[in-house]
Coordinates of C-alpha atoms in Angstrom, one line a residue:
L1 CA 106.1 85.3 72.5
K2 CA 109.2 85.2 70.3
M3 CA 112.5 85.6 72.1
T4 CA 113.0 89.1 70.7
E5 CA 109.4 90.3 70.5
E6 CA 108.4 93.2 72.7
K7 CA 104.9 93.1 74.2
Y8 CA 103.3 96.3 75.5
F9 CA 100.7 96.7 78.3
D10 CA 99.6 99.9 80.1
C11 CA 100.1 98.1 83.4
I12 CA 102.0 94.9 84.3
V13 CA 101.2 93.1 87.5
V14 CA 103.9 90.8 88.9
G15 CA 102.6 87.9 91.0
A16 CA 99.3 85.9 90.9
G17 CA 98.8 85.4 94.6
I18 CA 96.0 86.9 96.6
S19 CA 97.4 90.5 95.9
G20 CA 97.9 90.0 92.2
I21 CA 94.5 88.4 91.7
G22 CA 92.8 91.3 93.5
A23 CA 94.8 93.8 91.4
G24 CA 93.6 92.0 88.3
Y25 CA 90.0 92.4 89.4
H26 CA 90.3 96.1 90.2
L27 CA 92.1 96.9 86.9
Q28 CA 89.5 95.1 84.9
K29 CA 86.6 96.7 86.8
F30 CA 87.8 100.3 87.3
C31 CA 90.3 100.8 84.4
P32 CA 88.5 99.2 81.5
T33 CA 90.5 101.2 78.9
E34 CA 93.9 100.1 80.4
T35 CA 95.6 97.0 79.0
F36 CA 97.2 94.8 81.6
T37 CA 98.7 91.3 82.2
I38 CA 99.7 89.4 85.3
L39 CA 103.1 87.7 85.2
E40 CA 103.4 84.7 87.5
N41 CA 106.7 82.7 88.1
R42 CA 104.9 79.5 89.2
A43 CA 102.8 77.1 87.1
S44 CA 99.7 77.8 89.2
L45 CA 98.1 80.7 91.0
G46 CA 97.9 81.3 94.8
G47 CA 101.4 82.6 95.7
T48 CA 102.1 81.7 99.3
W49 CA 99.1 79.3 99.4
D50 CA 100.4 77.4 96.4
F51 CA 104.1 77.5 97.6
F52 CA 103.9 76.2 101.2
N53 CA 103.0 72.6 101.9
Y54 CA 103.5 72.1 105.6
P55 CA 100.8 70.3 107.6
G56 CA 97.9 72.5 108.8
L57 CA 98.8 75.5 106.8
R58 CA 96.0 78.1 107.4
S59 CA 95.3 81.8 107.5
D60 CA 96.4 83.7 110.6
S61 CA 93.5 86.1 110.4
D62 CA 89.8 85.7 110.0
M63 CA 88.5 84.8 106.6
L64 CA 85.8 87.4 106.5
T65 CA 88.5 90.1 106.3
F66 CA 91.1 87.9 104.6
G67 CA 88.7 87.4 101.7
Y68 CA 88.2 90.1 99.1
S69 CA 85.8 93.0 99.6
F70 CA 84.4 92.4 96.1
Y71 CA 83.8 88.7 96.6
H72 CA 83.1 87.7 100.1
W73 CA 84.3 84.6 101.8
N74 CA 81.1 82.5 102.2
R75 CA 82.2 79.4 104.0
S76 CA 81.8 78.8 107.7
E77 CA 85.4 78.5 108.9
T78 CA 86.9 81.4 110.9
L79 CA 90.4 80.5 109.9
A80 CA 90.7 78.4 106.7
G81 CA 93.3 75.9 105.4
K82 CA 95.3 75.9 102.2
K83 CA 92.9 73.8 100.2
N84 CA 89.9 76.0 100.8
I85 CA 91.8 79.2 100.3
L86 CA 93.1 78.0 96.9
G87 CA 89.6 76.9 96.0
Y88 CA 88.4 80.4 96.9
L89 CA 91.1 82.1 94.8
N90 CA 90.3 79.8 91.8
E91 CA 86.6 80.7 92.2
V92 CA 87.5 84.4 92.0
V93 CA 89.6 83.9 88.9
T94 CA 86.8 81.9 87.2
K95 CA 84.0 84.2 88.2
F96 CA 85.7 87.3 86.9
D97 CA 87.4 85.7 83.9
L98 CA 90.9 86.6 85.0
A99 CA 92.7 83.4 83.8
K100 CA 93.2 84.9 80.4
R101 CA 95.1 87.8 82.0
I102 CA 97.7 85.5 83.8
R103 CA 100.9 84.3 82.1
F104 CA 102.2 81.4 84.1
N105 CA 105.8 80.1 84.2
T106 CA 107.0 83.6 83.6
N107 CA 109.9 84.5 85.8
V108 CA 110.7 88.3 85.8
N109 CA 114.5 88.8 85.9
S110 CA 114.8 92.5 85.6
A111 CA 112.8 95.8 85.4
S112 CA 114.4 99.0 84.2
W113 CA 112.7 102.4 84.0
N114 CA 113.6 104.9 81.2
S115 CA 112.4 108.4 81.8
S116 CA 112.9 109.5 78.2
E117 CA 110.5 106.7 77.1
A118 CA 108.3 107.0 80.2
K119 CA 108.2 103.2 80.3
W120 CA 109.4 100.2 82.2
T121 CA 111.2 97.4 80.3
I122 CA 110.6 93.9 81.8
T123 CA 112.8 91.0 80.9
T124 CA 112.1 87.3 81.8
S125 CA 114.3 84.3 82.3
K126 CA 113.0 83.0 78.9
G127 CA 114.3 86.1 77.1
E128 CA 110.9 87.7 76.7
V129 CA 110.7 91.4 76.8
Y130 CA 107.6 93.4 78.0
K131 CA 107.1 97.1 78.2
C132 CA 104.6 99.1 80.3
K133 CA 103.9 102.6 81.5
F134 CA 103.1 101.4 85.1
L135 CA 104.6 98.5 87.1
F136 CA 102.6 96.9 90.0
M137 CA 104.5 94.5 92.2
C138 CA 102.4 91.9 94.0
G139 CA 105.0 89.4 95.1
G140 CA 104.6 89.7 98.8
Y141 CA 107.4 90.5 101.2
Y142 CA 109.4 87.4 102.1
S143 CA 112.0 85.5 100.2
Y144 CA 110.9 82.4 98.4
D145 CA 114.5 81.1 98.2
K146 CA 114.9 79.9 101.7
G147 CA 113.5 80.4 105.2
Y148 CA 115.4 81.7 108.2
N149 CA 117.5 78.8 109.5
P150 CA 119.8 79.7 112.4
D151 CA 123.2 78.0 112.6
F152 CA 122.5 75.9 115.7
P153 CA 125.6 74.4 117.3
G154 CA 126.0 70.7 116.4
K155 CA 123.2 70.7 113.9
D156 CA 125.2 68.5 111.5
K157 CA 125.4 65.8 114.2
F158 CA 121.7 65.1 114.2
Q159 CA 121.0 61.7 112.6
G160 CA 117.2 62.1 112.2
K161 CA 115.2 64.1 109.7
L162 CA 115.6 67.9 109.7
L163 CA 112.7 69.9 108.1
H164 CA 111.9 73.6 107.6
P165 CA 108.3 74.6 106.9
Q166 CA 109.3 76.6 103.8
N167 CA 110.8 73.5 102.2
W168 CA 108.6 70.8 103.6
D169 CA 109.2 67.1 102.6
T170 CA 105.7 65.6 102.3
S171 CA 107.1 62.1 102.0
V172 CA 108.1 62.0 105.7
D173 CA 105.7 59.9 107.7
M174 CA 105.0 61.4 111.1
K175 CA 103.1 58.5 112.6
G176 CA 104.8 57.2 115.8
K177 CA 107.6 59.7 115.6
K178 CA 109.1 61.9 118.4
I179 CA 109.1 65.4 117.0
V180 CA 110.7 68.6 118.1
V181 CA 109.3 71.9 116.7
I182 CA 111.7 74.8 117.2
G183 CA 109.9 78.1 117.3
S184 CA 106.9 79.8 118.8
G185 CA 105.3 81.8 116.0
A186 CA 102.2 81.2 114.0
T187 CA 103.7 78.3 112.0
A188 CA 104.7 76.4 115.1
I189 CA 101.3 77.0 116.8
T190 CA 99.7 75.6 113.6
L191 CA 102.0 72.7 113.1
I192 CA 101.9 71.2 116.6
P193 CA 98.2 70.2 116.8
E194 CA 98.3 69.0 113.2
L195 CA 101.4 66.7 113.9
V196 CA 99.5 65.3 116.9
K197 CA 96.5 64.5 114.6
M198 CA 98.9 62.8 112.2
G199 CA 99.8 60.3 114.8
A200 CA 103.1 61.6 116.2
K201 CA 104.1 59.8 119.4
H202 CA 105.0 63.1 121.0
V203 CA 105.6 66.7 119.9
T204 CA 107.8 69.1 121.9
M205 CA 107.8 72.8 121.1
V206 CA 111.2 74.3 122.0
Q207 CA 111.0 78.1 122.1
R208 CA 113.7 80.7 122.9
S209 CA 110.9 82.9 124.2
P210 CA 107.1 82.5 124.4
T211 CA 104.4 84.2 122.3
Y212 CA 100.9 85.3 123.1
I213 CA 98.3 82.8 122.0
L214 CA 94.5 83.3 121.7
D215 CA 91.9 80.8 120.7
V216 CA 89.0 81.7 118.3
P217 CA 85.9 79.8 117.4
G218 CA 86.5 77.4 114.5
Q219 CA 83.2 78.4 112.9
D220 CA 82.0 82.0 112.5
W221 CA 78.9 81.9 114.7
M222 CA 78.2 85.6 114.3
V223 CA 77.7 85.4 110.6
A224 CA 75.7 82.2 111.0
L225 CA 73.3 84.0 113.3
L226 CA 73.0 87.0 111.0
R227 CA 72.2 84.7 108.1
L228 CA 69.1 83.4 109.9
T229 CA 67.5 86.8 109.5
L230 CA 69.4 88.7 106.7
P231 CA 70.2 87.9 103.1
S232 CA 73.6 86.1 102.9
R233 CA 75.5 89.0 101.3
V234 CA 74.1 91.5 103.8
A235 CA 74.9 89.2 106.7
T236 CA 78.5 88.7 105.4
T237 CA 79.0 92.4 104.9
V238 CA 77.8 93.2 108.5
G239 CA 80.0 90.4 109.8
R240 CA 83.0 91.6 107.9
W241 CA 82.7 95.1 109.2
G242 CA 82.2 93.7 112.7
S243 CA 85.4 91.8 112.3
I244 CA 87.3 94.9 111.1
C245 CA 86.1 96.9 114.1
I246 CA 87.1 94.1 116.4
Q247 CA 90.6 93.9 114.8
V248 CA 91.2 97.7 115.0
G249 CA 89.7 97.9 118.5
M250 CA 91.7 95.0 119.9
Y251 CA 95.0 96.3 118.5
K252 CA 94.4 99.8 120.0
F253 CA 93.3 98.2 123.3
C254 CA 96.5 96.1 123.5
R255 CA 98.7 99.1 122.7
M256 CA 96.9 101.5 125.2
F257 CA 96.4 99.0 128.1
P258 CA 99.2 96.4 127.7
T259 CA 99.1 95.2 131.3
F260 CA 95.4 94.5 131.2
A261 CA 95.6 92.9 127.8
K262 CA 98.4 90.6 129.1
W263 CA 96.2 89.6 132.1
I264 CA 93.3 88.7 129.8
I265 CA 95.5 86.6 127.5
N266 CA 97.1 84.8 130.5
F267 CA 93.8 84.2 132.1
N268 CA 92.6 82.5 128.9
V269 CA 95.6 80.2 128.9
K270 CA 94.9 79.2 132.5
W271 CA 91.3 78.6 131.6
H272 CA 92.3 76.1 129.0
L273 CA 95.3 74.4 130.7
G274 CA 94.5 74.8 134.3
S275 CA 95.8 77.0 137.1
N276 CA 98.9 74.8 137.5
V277 CA 100.2 75.5 134.1
D278 CA 103.8 76.9 134.0
M279 CA 103.1 80.4 132.8
K280 CA 106.7 81.1 131.9
N281 CA 106.0 79.1 128.7
F282 CA 103.2 81.6 127.8
T283 CA 104.4 84.9 129.1
P284 CA 106.6 86.9 126.7
K285 CA 108.9 89.7 127.9
Y286 CA 107.2 92.0 125.4
N287 CA 103.7 93.5 125.4
P288 CA 100.8 92.2 123.3
W289 CA 101.1 93.3 119.7
D290 CA 104.8 94.2 120.0
Q291 CA 104.7 91.0 117.9
R292 CA 101.7 89.5 116.1
L293 CA 99.3 87.5 118.2
C294 CA 99.0 83.8 117.4
L295 CA 95.4 82.4 116.9
C296 CA 94.3 78.8 117.3
P297 CA 90.8 77.7 116.1
D298 CA 88.8 75.8 118.7
A299 CA 91.8 76.0 121.0
D300 CA 93.4 73.2 119.0
F301 CA 96.9 74.1 120.3
F302 CA 95.8 74.1 124.0
K303 CA 94.0 70.7 123.4
A304 CA 97.2 69.2 122.0
V305 CA 99.1 70.3 125.1
R306 CA 96.3 69.2 127.5
S307 CA 96.3 65.7 125.9
N308 CA 99.9 65.2 126.9
K309 CA 100.8 64.5 123.3
A310 CA 102.6 67.8 123.2
D311 CA 104.6 69.9 125.6
I312 CA 106.6 73.1 125.7
V313 CA 110.2 73.7 126.8
T314 CA 111.5 77.3 127.0
G315 CA 115.1 78.2 126.7
P316 CA 117.9 78.7 124.1
I317 CA 119.2 75.7 122.2
E318 CA 122.6 74.7 123.7
T319 CA 123.4 72.1 121.0
F320 CA 122.1 69.5 118.7
N321 CA 123.3 65.9 119.2
E322 CA 122.9 62.6 117.3
T323 CA 119.5 61.8 118.8
G324 CA 118.0 65.3 119.3
L325 CA 119.0 68.4 121.1
V326 CA 119.9 70.0 124.5
V327 CA 118.1 73.1 125.8
G328 CA 120.4 75.6 127.5
G329 CA 119.8 76.8 131.0
S330 CA 117.8 73.8 132.1
H331 CA 120.1 71.4 130.1
V332 CA 117.0 69.4 129.2
K333 CA 117.9 66.7 126.7
I334 CA 115.1 66.0 124.2
D335 CA 115.3 63.0 121.8
A336 CA 113.7 63.3 118.4
D337 CA 113.2 61.4 115.2
V338 CA 112.3 64.6 113.4
I339 CA 113.2 68.2 114.2
V340 CA 111.3 71.0 112.5
T341 CA 113.0 74.4 112.5
A342 CA 109.9 76.7 112.4
T343 CA 112.3 79.6 112.9
G344 CA 110.7 82.1 110.6
M345 CA 111.2 83.6 107.2
N346 CA 113.5 86.1 105.6
L347 CA 112.2 89.4 104.1
Q348 CA 113.2 90.1 100.6
S349 CA 116.7 91.7 100.5
N350 CA 115.4 93.8 97.5
F351 CA 112.0 94.7 99.0
P352 CA 109.5 95.2 97.4
M353 CA 111.1 94.1 94.2
S354 CA 111.4 90.4 95.2
S355 CA 114.2 88.9 93.2
V356 CA 113.8 91.4 90.3
K357 CA 116.9 93.4 89.4
T358 CA 115.6 96.9 89.2
T359 CA 117.1 100.1 87.8
V360 CA 115.8 103.6 87.4
D361 CA 117.5 105.5 84.5
G362 CA 120.5 103.2 84.9
K363 CA 120.8 103.6 88.7
V364 CA 120.4 100.3 90.7
Y365 CA 117.5 100.2 93.2
N366 CA 118.7 100.2 96.8
P367 CA 115.8 99.9 99.3
P368 CA 117.1 102.1 102.2
D369 CA 117.5 105.0 99.8
H370 CA 113.7 105.3 99.5
M371 CA 110.7 106.2 101.6
L372 CA 107.3 104.5 101.4
Y373 CA 104.5 106.7 100.0
R374 CA 101.1 105.6 101.5
T375 CA 102.8 102.2 101.9
L376 CA 102.2 101.5 98.3
M377 CA 104.7 103.6 96.3
L378 CA 108.4 104.5 96.7
S379 CA 110.0 107.9 96.7
N380 CA 111.8 108.7 93.4
I381 CA 110.6 105.6 91.7
P382 CA 108.3 106.7 88.8
N383 CA 105.1 104.9 87.7
F384 CA 105.4 102.1 90.3
A385 CA 103.3 100.6 93.1
F386 CA 103.4 97.5 95.2
S387 CA 101.0 95.6 97.3
F388 CA 101.8 95.3 101.0
G389 CA 99.1 94.2 103.5
Y390 CA 98.7 94.9 107.1
I391 CA 100.9 93.3 109.7
N392 CA 98.3 93.9 112.5
A393 CA 95.2 92.8 110.6
S394 CA 94.3 90.8 107.4
W395 CA 96.7 91.3 104.5
T396 CA 93.8 91.6 102.0
L397 CA 92.2 94.6 103.7
K398 CA 95.2 96.8 102.7
A399 CA 95.8 95.0 99.4
D400 CA 92.3 95.9 98.2
L401 CA 92.7 99.5 99.2
I402 CA 96.0 99.7 97.3
S403 CA 94.6 98.2 94.1
R404 CA 91.7 100.6 94.2
Y405 CA 94.2 103.5 94.7
V406 CA 96.4 102.4 91.8
C407 CA 93.3 102.4 89.6
K408 CA 92.6 106.0 90.6
L409 CA 96.1 107.0 89.7
L410 CA 95.9 105.3 86.3
N411 CA 92.6 106.9 85.5
H412 CA 94.0 110.3 86.6
M413 CA 97.1 109.8 84.3
R414 CA 94.8 109.0 81.4
S415 CA 92.3 111.8 81.9
D416 CA 95.0 114.4 82.4
N417 CA 97.4 113.0 79.8
I418 CA 100.1 112.5 82.5
K419 CA 103.0 110.3 81.5
I420 CA 105.0 110.1 84.8
I421 CA 104.0 110.1 88.4
T422 CA 106.8 110.2 91.0
P423 CA 106.5 110.4 94.8
V424 CA 108.9 113.1 96.1
V425 CA 109.7 113.6 99.8
G426 CA 109.6 117.1 101.2
N427 CA 112.5 118.5 103.2
D428 CA 110.4 118.7 106.4
V429 CA 109.7 114.9 106.5
Q430 CA 111.6 113.0 109.1
K431 CA 112.6 109.3 108.6
L432 CA 111.1 106.6 110.8
T433 CA 111.4 102.8 110.9
A434 CA 108.9 101.2 108.6
L435 CA 108.1 98.0 110.6
P436 CA 106.5 98.6 114.0
L437 CA 106.6 95.1 115.4
S438 CA 109.6 93.4 117.0
S439 CA 109.3 90.0 115.3
G440 CA 112.6 88.4 114.4
Y441 CA 112.2 88.6 110.7
M442 CA 111.3 92.3 111.0
N443 CA 114.2 93.1 113.2
R444 CA 116.5 91.3 110.7
A445 CA 115.1 93.4 107.9
N446 CA 115.0 96.9 109.4
G447 CA 117.9 98.9 108.0
N448 CA 117.6 97.0 104.7
I449 CA 114.2 98.2 103.6
P450 CA 112.6 101.6 102.7
C451 CA 111.7 103.8 105.7
V452 CA 108.5 105.8 106.4
G453 CA 108.0 109.4 107.3
D454 CA 106.4 111.3 110.2
R455 CA 103.7 113.2 108.3
G456 CA 101.3 113.3 105.5
P457 CA 101.2 110.5 102.9
W458 CA 104.6 109.2 104.2
V459 CA 103.0 107.9 107.5
A460 CA 102.3 104.2 107.8
R461 CA 99.0 104.1 109.6
H462 CA 98.4 100.3 110.2
N463 CA 94.6 101.1 110.5
F464 CA 92.1 100.1 107.9
I465 CA 89.4 102.6 108.8
S466 CA 91.7 105.6 108.7
D467 CA 93.5 104.3 105.6
R468 CA 90.2 103.7 103.8
Y469 CA 89.2 107.3 104.5
N470 CA 92.6 108.8 103.6
M471 CA 93.0 106.8 100.4
E472 CA 89.5 107.5 99.3
Y473 CA 89.2 111.2 100.1
S474 CA 92.7 112.7 100.4
N475 CA 94.3 114.9 97.8
L476 CA 95.4 112.5 95.0
E477 CA 98.3 114.8 94.1
E478 CA 99.8 115.3 97.6
G479 CA 103.4 114.3 97.7
L480 CA 103.5 113.4 94.0
V481 CA 105.2 115.1 91.0
F482 CA 103.4 114.8 87.6
S483 CA 105.1 115.1 84.2
K484 CA 103.3 115.4 80.9

């Protein structure tokens, strides 16, 4: 494109990660008359899976449901690593000829809506200008700029190597090193067994508070058995729906019977680590699914602890020093060559616009001023949708539903000659907090993101089965204002 040339598409998708690629498939399949392109900031596809490089990076939900509904995951792993996930995404792009739709190294700077034109104007860091009637953001929910890094006392004193998973230095050799991993979330649970495999002398997980950890089989034996008697696609479909029902059922069970769920999880820990294990390191103060559960394939985390190559210390960090850190309360001193601050991520301050400066008829977008519509559109933002997966199940389950719904909207706009679709909140809708879990990054974000409502399409359901029914069969026009 020339610097001053404007390029028009019916729909522009921002982001070529798992959501953007899925959006591209759906638009190509279900909106064949709509022109579209996918703008990707990076030089390659994959989003999160291309961006992160820390050891052991893997999915935190099963691959049968993390894979797309239209192109099933057909490998044997229950949870897959970065290499295989990127391979799968590239397979999808090749099979459905989506590469021609993606414009790499295209950083979107701003997006402005003009009601008189009924169009979005998109500008990039290269000075390119795009226009579209519908904008579809698929850039995820966390900030790529930097992870959450608390200002620990004395951190500057530490003479060793300090790493954060979001900005991992692959040149650091872990062999023979004493390593401290600060944090207890999915990243820490993933990192620790991998660092042990890499030859670390010892790994200590320092956690302010514990998390719930469950092991899952490394290989999906259920689908393997089904494939002995059924065609592969049928077996995978049955297995996928079985996994969906397990996810929904397990979440509901934990919310309805938290004490019993906690007992089951704790019993499982003792089963792997023995009855003498110090359960204060595995018993959070919150109930199961107040925060997301952590999964470890083939009990790799428990095996690392049982091998005495890894251990856990619970308590607040009192201070860093030249050779490591001191844990408050117990005043335990831990020496380290490398300290990894697996302390989480930051949600986008401009969610869900990522770093894109957004205006609507000249008014600057401010997230708390808006309410989520079906967790895919925003009140008073015309011709706009975004992809936001489940926080209590696989991301892709919801991303697929959203892409299909956007296609329904676009086809409805074309068939009825509608120029503008805008979600508008009724006076009877009460505001609620959008994020139901108490994870640190969610607590830090609440108050700076759009809210949800207490009824109708403004409710955030967090349930694939009910969402699938509602998004497929509900009144398409509910809560929306149409302009021709």
